[in-house]
mmCIF file of C-alpha atoms in Angstrom:
data_model
loop_
_atom_site.group_PDB
_atom_site.id
_atom_site.type_symbol
_atom_site.label_atom_id
_atom_site.label_comp_id
_atom_site.label_asym_id
_atom_site.label_seq_id
_atom_site.Cartn_x
_atom_site.Cartn_y
_atom_site.Cartn_z
ATOM 1 C CA MET A 1 7.979 80.871 121.747
ATOM 2 C CA ALA A 2 6.034 77.708 120.978
ATOM 3 C CA THR A 3 7.064 75.504 117.922
ATOM 4 C CA ARG A 4 4.761 73.800 115.859
ATOM 5 C CA THR A 5 5.060 70.285 115.642
ATOM 6 C CA PRO A 6 5.844 68.459 113.007
ATOM 7 C CA PRO A 7 3.695 65.596 111.320
ATOM 8 C CA PRO A 8 4.494 61.997 112.378
ATOM 9 C CA LYS A 9 6.711 60.251 109.885
ATOM 10 C CA VAL A 10 4.686 57.737 107.938
ATOM 11 C CA THR A 11 5.143 55.661 104.749
ATOM 12 C CA VAL A 12 2.915 55.296 102.017
ATOM 13 C CA SER A 13 2.735 51.237 102.985
ATOM 14 C CA GLU A 14 2.174 52.088 106.408
ATOM 15 C CA VAL A 15 -1.312 54.152 105.419
ATOM 16 C CA LEU A 16 -2.451 51.581 102.979
ATOM 17 C CA ALA A 17 -2.019 48.985 105.606
ATOM 18 C CA GLU A 18 -4.069 50.980 108.185
ATOM 19 C CA LEU A 19 -6.916 51.105 105.900
ATOM 20 C CA ALA A 20 -6.703 47.632 104.804
ATOM 21 C CA ALA A 21 -7.049 46.773 108.379
ATOM 22 C CA LEU A 22 -9.943 48.698 108.679
ATOM 23 C CA GLU A 23 -12.033 47.228 105.700
ATOM 24 C CA ASP A 24 -15.532 46.507 106.424
ATOM 25 C CA PRO A 25 -17.116 44.509 103.528
ATOM 26 C CA LYS A 26 -20.869 45.784 104.450
ATOM 27 C CA ALA A 27 -19.562 49.355 104.186
ATOM 28 C CA ARG A 28 -17.703 48.579 100.983
ATOM 29 C CA ALA A 29 -21.093 46.722 99.711
ATOM 30 C CA VAL A 30 -23.232 50.014 100.442
ATOM 31 C CA ASN A 31 -20.602 52.406 99.025
ATOM 32 C CA GLU A 32 -19.956 50.469 95.982
ATOM 33 C CA SER A 33 -23.763 50.683 94.998
ATOM 34 C CA HIS A 34 -23.373 54.722 94.822
ATOM 35 C CA GLY A 35 -20.082 54.025 92.591
ATOM 36 C CA ASN A 36 -17.494 54.636 95.059
ATOM 37 C CA ASP A 37 -14.725 51.583 95.846
ATOM 38 C CA ILE A 38 -14.472 52.247 99.760
ATOM 39 C CA GLY A 39 -14.323 49.688 102.262
ATOM 40 C CA VAL A 40 -13.537 52.151 105.460
ATOM 41 C CA ASN A 41 -15.917 53.943 107.295
ATOM 42 C CA LEU A 42 -15.333 57.693 106.646
ATOM 43 C CA SER A 43 -15.007 59.020 110.295
ATOM 44 C CA LYS A 44 -11.960 56.225 110.574
ATOM 45 C CA LEU A 45 -10.630 57.673 107.353
ATOM 46 C CA ARG A 46 -10.830 61.026 108.538
ATOM 47 C CA ALA A 47 -9.097 60.198 112.151
ATOM 48 C CA ILE A 48 -6.126 58.603 110.051
ATOM 49 C CA ALA A 49 -5.919 62.078 108.319
ATOM 50 C CA LYS A 50 -6.436 64.098 111.489
ATOM 51 C CA ARG A 51 -3.280 61.906 113.440
ATOM 52 C CA LEU A 52 -1.431 62.578 110.139
ATOM 53 C CA LYS A 53 -2.041 66.238 110.081
ATOM 54 C CA THR A 54 -0.941 68.229 107.033
ATOM 55 C CA HIS A 55 1.878 66.440 104.947
ATOM 56 C CA HIS A 56 1.751 67.235 101.882
ATOM 57 C CA ASP A 57 4.682 65.106 100.053
ATOM 58 C CA CYS A 58 3.186 62.417 101.778
ATOM 59 C CA ALA A 59 -0.103 63.274 100.561
ATOM 60 C CA THR A 60 1.232 63.358 96.729
ATOM 61 C CA GLU A 61 2.529 59.910 97.155
ATOM 62 C CA LEU A 62 -0.781 58.448 98.576
ATOM 63 C CA TRP A 63 -2.400 60.159 95.364
ATOM 64 C CA ASP A 64 -0.094 58.584 92.920
ATOM 65 C CA THR A 65 -1.063 55.225 94.297
ATOM 66 C CA GLY A 66 -4.561 55.231 92.630
ATOM 67 C CA ASP A 67 -6.103 53.557 95.379
ATOM 68 C CA THR A 68 -9.258 55.586 96.357
ATOM 69 C CA GLN A 69 -9.206 55.326 99.940
ATOM 70 C CA ALA A 70 -5.318 56.478 99.793
ATOM 71 C CA GLN A 71 -6.573 59.583 97.656
ATOM 72 C CA LEU A 72 -9.348 60.407 100.279
ATOM 73 C CA VAL A 73 -6.540 60.586 102.827
ATOM 74 C CA ALA A 74 -4.344 62.480 100.472
ATOM 75 C CA ILE A 75 -6.849 65.022 99.818
ATOM 76 C CA LEU A 76 -7.450 65.606 103.681
ATOM 77 C CA ILE A 77 -3.736 65.879 104.840
ATOM 78 C CA SER A 78 -2.863 68.137 101.243
ATOM 79 C CA SER A 79 -1.635 71.839 101.212
ATOM 80 C CA PRO A 80 -4.276 72.729 98.631
ATOM 81 C CA LYS A 81 -2.280 76.241 97.435
ATOM 82 C CA LYS A 82 0.788 73.977 96.787
ATOM 83 C CA TYR A 83 -0.668 72.175 93.824
ATOM 84 C CA THR A 84 0.236 73.691 90.494
ATOM 85 C CA ALA A 85 -2.484 74.215 87.594
ATOM 86 C CA GLU A 86 -1.090 71.244 85.852
ATOM 87 C CA GLN A 87 -1.166 68.928 88.700
ATOM 88 C CA LEU A 88 -4.712 70.060 89.449
ATOM 89 C CA GLU A 89 -5.876 69.294 86.085
ATOM 90 C CA THR A 90 -4.043 65.845 86.074
ATOM 91 C CA MET A 91 -6.035 64.879 89.617
ATOM 92 C CA LEU A 92 -9.225 66.154 88.431
ATOM 93 C CA ARG A 93 -9.038 64.083 85.139
ATOM 94 C CA ALA A 94 -8.290 61.221 87.122
ATOM 95 C CA ALA A 95 -10.685 61.532 89.642
ATOM 96 C CA ARG A 96 -13.579 59.166 88.367
ATOM 97 C CA VAL A 97 -14.780 58.029 91.763
ATOM 98 C CA PRO A 98 -17.637 60.441 93.020
ATOM 99 C CA LYS A 99 -16.459 60.696 96.537
ATOM 100 C CA VAL A 100 -13.015 61.530 95.629
ATOM 101 C CA HIS A 101 -14.420 63.972 92.868
ATOM 102 C CA ASP A 102 -16.461 65.864 95.752
ATOM 103 C CA TRP A 103 -13.614 65.920 98.210
ATOM 104 C CA LEU A 104 -11.225 67.052 95.052
ATOM 105 C CA VAL A 105 -13.285 70.011 94.486
ATOM 106 C CA SER A 106 -14.244 70.976 97.769
ATOM 107 C CA TYR A 107 -11.161 70.467 99.627
ATOM 108 C CA ILE A 108 -8.571 71.424 96.810
ATOM 109 C CA LEU A 109 -9.807 73.266 93.935
ATOM 110 C CA LYS A 110 -11.780 75.640 95.882
ATOM 111 C CA LYS A 111 -8.861 76.706 98.072
ATOM 112 C CA ASN A 112 -6.238 76.871 95.095
ATOM 113 C CA PRO A 113 -6.262 80.164 93.104
ATOM 114 C CA GLU A 114 -5.080 78.072 90.179
ATOM 115 C CA ALA A 115 -8.598 76.390 90.037
ATOM 116 C CA GLU A 116 -10.375 79.740 89.146
ATOM 117 C CA ASN A 117 -7.942 80.409 86.195
ATOM 118 C CA ARG A 118 -9.284 77.088 84.915
ATOM 119 C CA ARG A 119 -12.771 77.361 85.922
ATOM 120 C CA ILE A 120 -14.168 78.518 82.826
ATOM 121 C CA GLN A 121 -12.557 76.274 80.324
ATOM 122 C CA TRP A 122 -13.398 73.282 82.756
ATOM 123 C CA MET A 123 -16.980 74.095 82.600
ATOM 124 C CA THR A 124 -17.166 73.708 78.749
ATOM 125 C CA ASP A 125 -15.003 70.812 78.630
ATOM 126 C CA PRO A 126 -16.316 67.682 76.892
ATOM 127 C CA ASP A 127 -15.757 65.312 79.991
ATOM 128 C CA GLU A 128 -18.941 65.445 82.172
ATOM 129 C CA VAL A 129 -16.591 64.846 85.403
ATOM 130 C CA VAL A 130 -14.148 68.072 84.349
ATOM 131 C CA ALA A 131 -17.256 70.059 83.314
ATOM 132 C CA SER A 132 -18.918 69.418 86.730
ATOM 133 C CA ALA A 133 -16.136 70.450 88.586
ATOM 134 C CA GLY A 134 -16.003 73.669 86.700
ATOM 135 C CA TRP A 135 -19.863 74.404 87.522
ATOM 136 C CA ALA A 136 -19.468 73.134 91.157
ATOM 137 C CA LEU A 137 -16.581 75.931 91.239
ATOM 138 C CA THR A 138 -18.461 78.671 89.705
ATOM 139 C CA SER A 139 -21.655 77.628 91.934
ATOM 140 C CA HIS A 140 -19.255 78.369 94.983
ATOM 141 C CA ALA A 141 -18.126 81.724 93.571
ATOM 142 C CA VAL A 142 -21.840 82.481 92.922
ATOM 143 C CA ALA A 143 -22.394 82.203 96.901
ATOM 144 C CA LYS A 144 -19.203 83.801 98.210
ATOM 145 C CA ASN A 145 -18.082 86.646 95.614
ATOM 146 C CA ALA A 146 -19.713 86.909 92.244
ATOM 147 C CA SER A 147 -18.503 90.108 91.215
ATOM 148 C CA HIS A 148 -16.808 88.551 88.516
ATOM 149 C CA LEU A 149 -19.274 86.786 87.215
ATOM 150 C CA LYS A 150 -21.981 87.514 84.525
ATOM 151 C CA LEU A 151 -24.960 85.692 86.002
ATOM 152 C CA ASP A 152 -27.409 86.460 83.220
ATOM 153 C CA GLN A 153 -25.085 84.629 81.076
ATOM 154 C CA LEU A 154 -25.162 81.624 83.311
ATOM 155 C CA LEU A 155 -28.813 81.630 83.510
ATOM 156 C CA ASP A 156 -28.889 81.471 79.824
ATOM 157 C CA THR A 157 -26.608 78.214 79.587
ATOM 158 C CA ILE A 158 -28.305 76.600 82.523
ATOM 159 C CA GLU A 159 -31.642 77.385 81.005
ATOM 160 C CA ILE A 160 -30.664 75.704 77.442
ATOM 161 C CA LYS A 161 -28.322 72.862 78.657
ATOM 162 C CA MET A 162 -29.385 72.008 82.057
ATOM 163 C CA GLN A 163 -32.357 69.545 81.338
ATOM 164 C CA HIS A 164 -30.470 67.335 78.856
ATOM 165 C CA ALA A 165 -27.161 67.488 80.662
ATOM 166 C CA PRO A 166 -25.628 64.115 82.034
ATOM 167 C CA ALA A 167 -26.291 63.426 85.691
ATOM 168 C CA GLN A 168 -23.374 64.769 87.260
ATOM 169 C CA LEU A 169 -23.135 67.861 85.364
ATOM 170 C CA GLN A 170 -26.709 68.648 85.538
ATOM 171 C CA TRP A 171 -26.389 68.201 89.354
ATOM 172 C CA ALA A 172 -23.684 70.870 89.486
ATOM 173 C CA MET A 173 -25.704 73.085 87.077
ATOM 174 C CA ASN A 174 -28.520 72.598 89.349
ATOM 175 C CA GLU A 175 -26.639 73.907 92.404
ATOM 176 C CA CYS A 176 -25.400 76.989 90.398
ATOM 177 C CA LEU A 177 -28.994 77.743 89.578
ATOM 178 C CA ALA A 178 -30.085 77.407 93.064
ATOM 179 C CA ASN A 179 -27.115 79.482 94.205
ATOM 180 C CA ILE A 180 -28.026 82.320 92.112
ATOM 181 C CA GLY A 181 -31.660 82.531 93.405
ATOM 182 C CA ILE A 182 -30.395 82.144 96.894
ATOM 183 C CA HIS A 183 -27.635 84.903 97.021
ATOM 184 C CA HIS A 184 -29.018 87.367 94.218
ATOM 185 C CA PRO A 185 -32.376 88.929 95.017
ATOM 186 C CA GLU A 186 -32.221 90.592 91.431
ATOM 187 C CA GLN A 187 -32.081 87.315 89.600
ATOM 188 C CA ARG A 188 -34.268 85.241 91.795
ATOM 189 C CA ASN A 189 -37.733 85.468 89.929
ATOM 190 C CA ARG A 190 -35.931 84.452 86.700
ATOM 191 C CA ALA A 191 -33.938 81.589 88.737
ATOM 192 C CA LEU A 192 -37.165 80.322 90.125
ATOM 193 C CA ASP A 193 -38.988 80.300 86.830
ATOM 194 C CA ILE A 194 -36.266 78.551 84.989
ATOM 195 C CA GLY A 195 -36.412 75.831 87.806
ATOM 196 C CA GLU A 196 -39.973 75.666 87.702
ATOM 197 C CA ARG A 197 -40.087 75.402 83.881
ATOM 198 C CA LEU A 198 -37.448 72.628 83.562
ATOM 199 C CA GLY A 199 -38.575 70.495 86.404
ATOM 200 C CA VAL A 200 -34.880 69.507 87.182
ATOM 201 C CA LEU A 201 -34.564 67.048 90.166
ATOM 202 C CA LYS A 202 -38.479 67.982 91.140
ATOM 203 C CA ASP A 203 -39.191 63.970 91.973
ATOM 204 C CA TYR A 204 -35.815 63.442 93.419
ATOM 205 C CA PRO A 205 -36.674 61.423 96.531
ATOM 206 C CA THR A 206 -35.590 63.429 99.667
ATOM 207 C CA PRO A 207 -35.782 62.407 103.548
ATOM 208 C CA PRO A 208 -37.885 64.084 105.833
ATOM 209 C CA ASN A 209 -36.608 67.162 107.060
ATOM 210 C CA CYS A 210 -34.218 67.396 104.221
ATOM 211 C CA THR A 211 -34.340 70.198 101.960
ATOM 212 C CA SER A 212 -35.189 69.174 98.210
ATOM 213 C CA PRO A 213 -32.674 69.571 95.343
ATOM 214 C CA PHE A 214 -35.485 70.985 93.311
ATOM 215 C CA ALA A 215 -34.080 74.189 92.829
ATOM 216 C CA PRO A 216 -37.504 76.541 93.282
ATOM 217 C CA ALA A 217 -37.810 74.588 96.404
ATOM 218 C CA TRP A 218 -34.265 74.983 97.788
ATOM 219 C CA ILE A 219 -34.450 78.364 97.089
ATOM 220 C CA ASN A 220 -37.672 79.221 98.862
ATOM 221 C CA GLU A 221 -36.208 77.247 101.866
ATOM 222 C CA MET A 222 -32.878 78.840 102.024
ATOM 223 C CA VAL A 223 -34.118 82.595 101.492
ATOM 224 C CA SER A 224 -37.060 81.900 104.509
ATOM 225 C CA ARG A 225 -34.242 81.324 106.679
ATOM 226 C CA GLN A 226 -32.229 84.411 105.821
#
């Protein structure tokens, strides 16, 4: 019977040294212009995580360094379901770098059942970063399993608050609006109407062959592919 290969032994200092050796000043300059203090090509960072495999104990130590690049590696080598609700709360409130926040939501919060228990209270948190995570999790639920959600109430809140919400929170609410329109035909006309009237991200610069984040355009494009 095949045995599972254990992850290679590694220390936090070794990972930090490897990340430092991959530092690219040009990449850092570009990333910092978007609020991310990252000087390592993300493909190379992912390669480190792939080599380390799932290594939860090392992940928690890397996260605790507070180093952005180490935290990204930590997210990738974590066992998402091993984090407690309290740990998730602490990590989310510490995730002030956009890329760390995005990966934390995508790779850990969406896979941990405790995050669903915190989702509603996070949505109304006065901290924009925390609230945006709550809305991102709600958007994910809208697309995957909305049986426990009250879509009419979500649309009510979006209609009232999205237009004047802070940027990061606005983006998450807009994604939720789009997902409601894409995945729930019975709510599609209302979602389109809200998007058109509010005009959020209507003029967002979108590269050729990419879908606009403007909710009506996003909804219509994705529905046309169904």
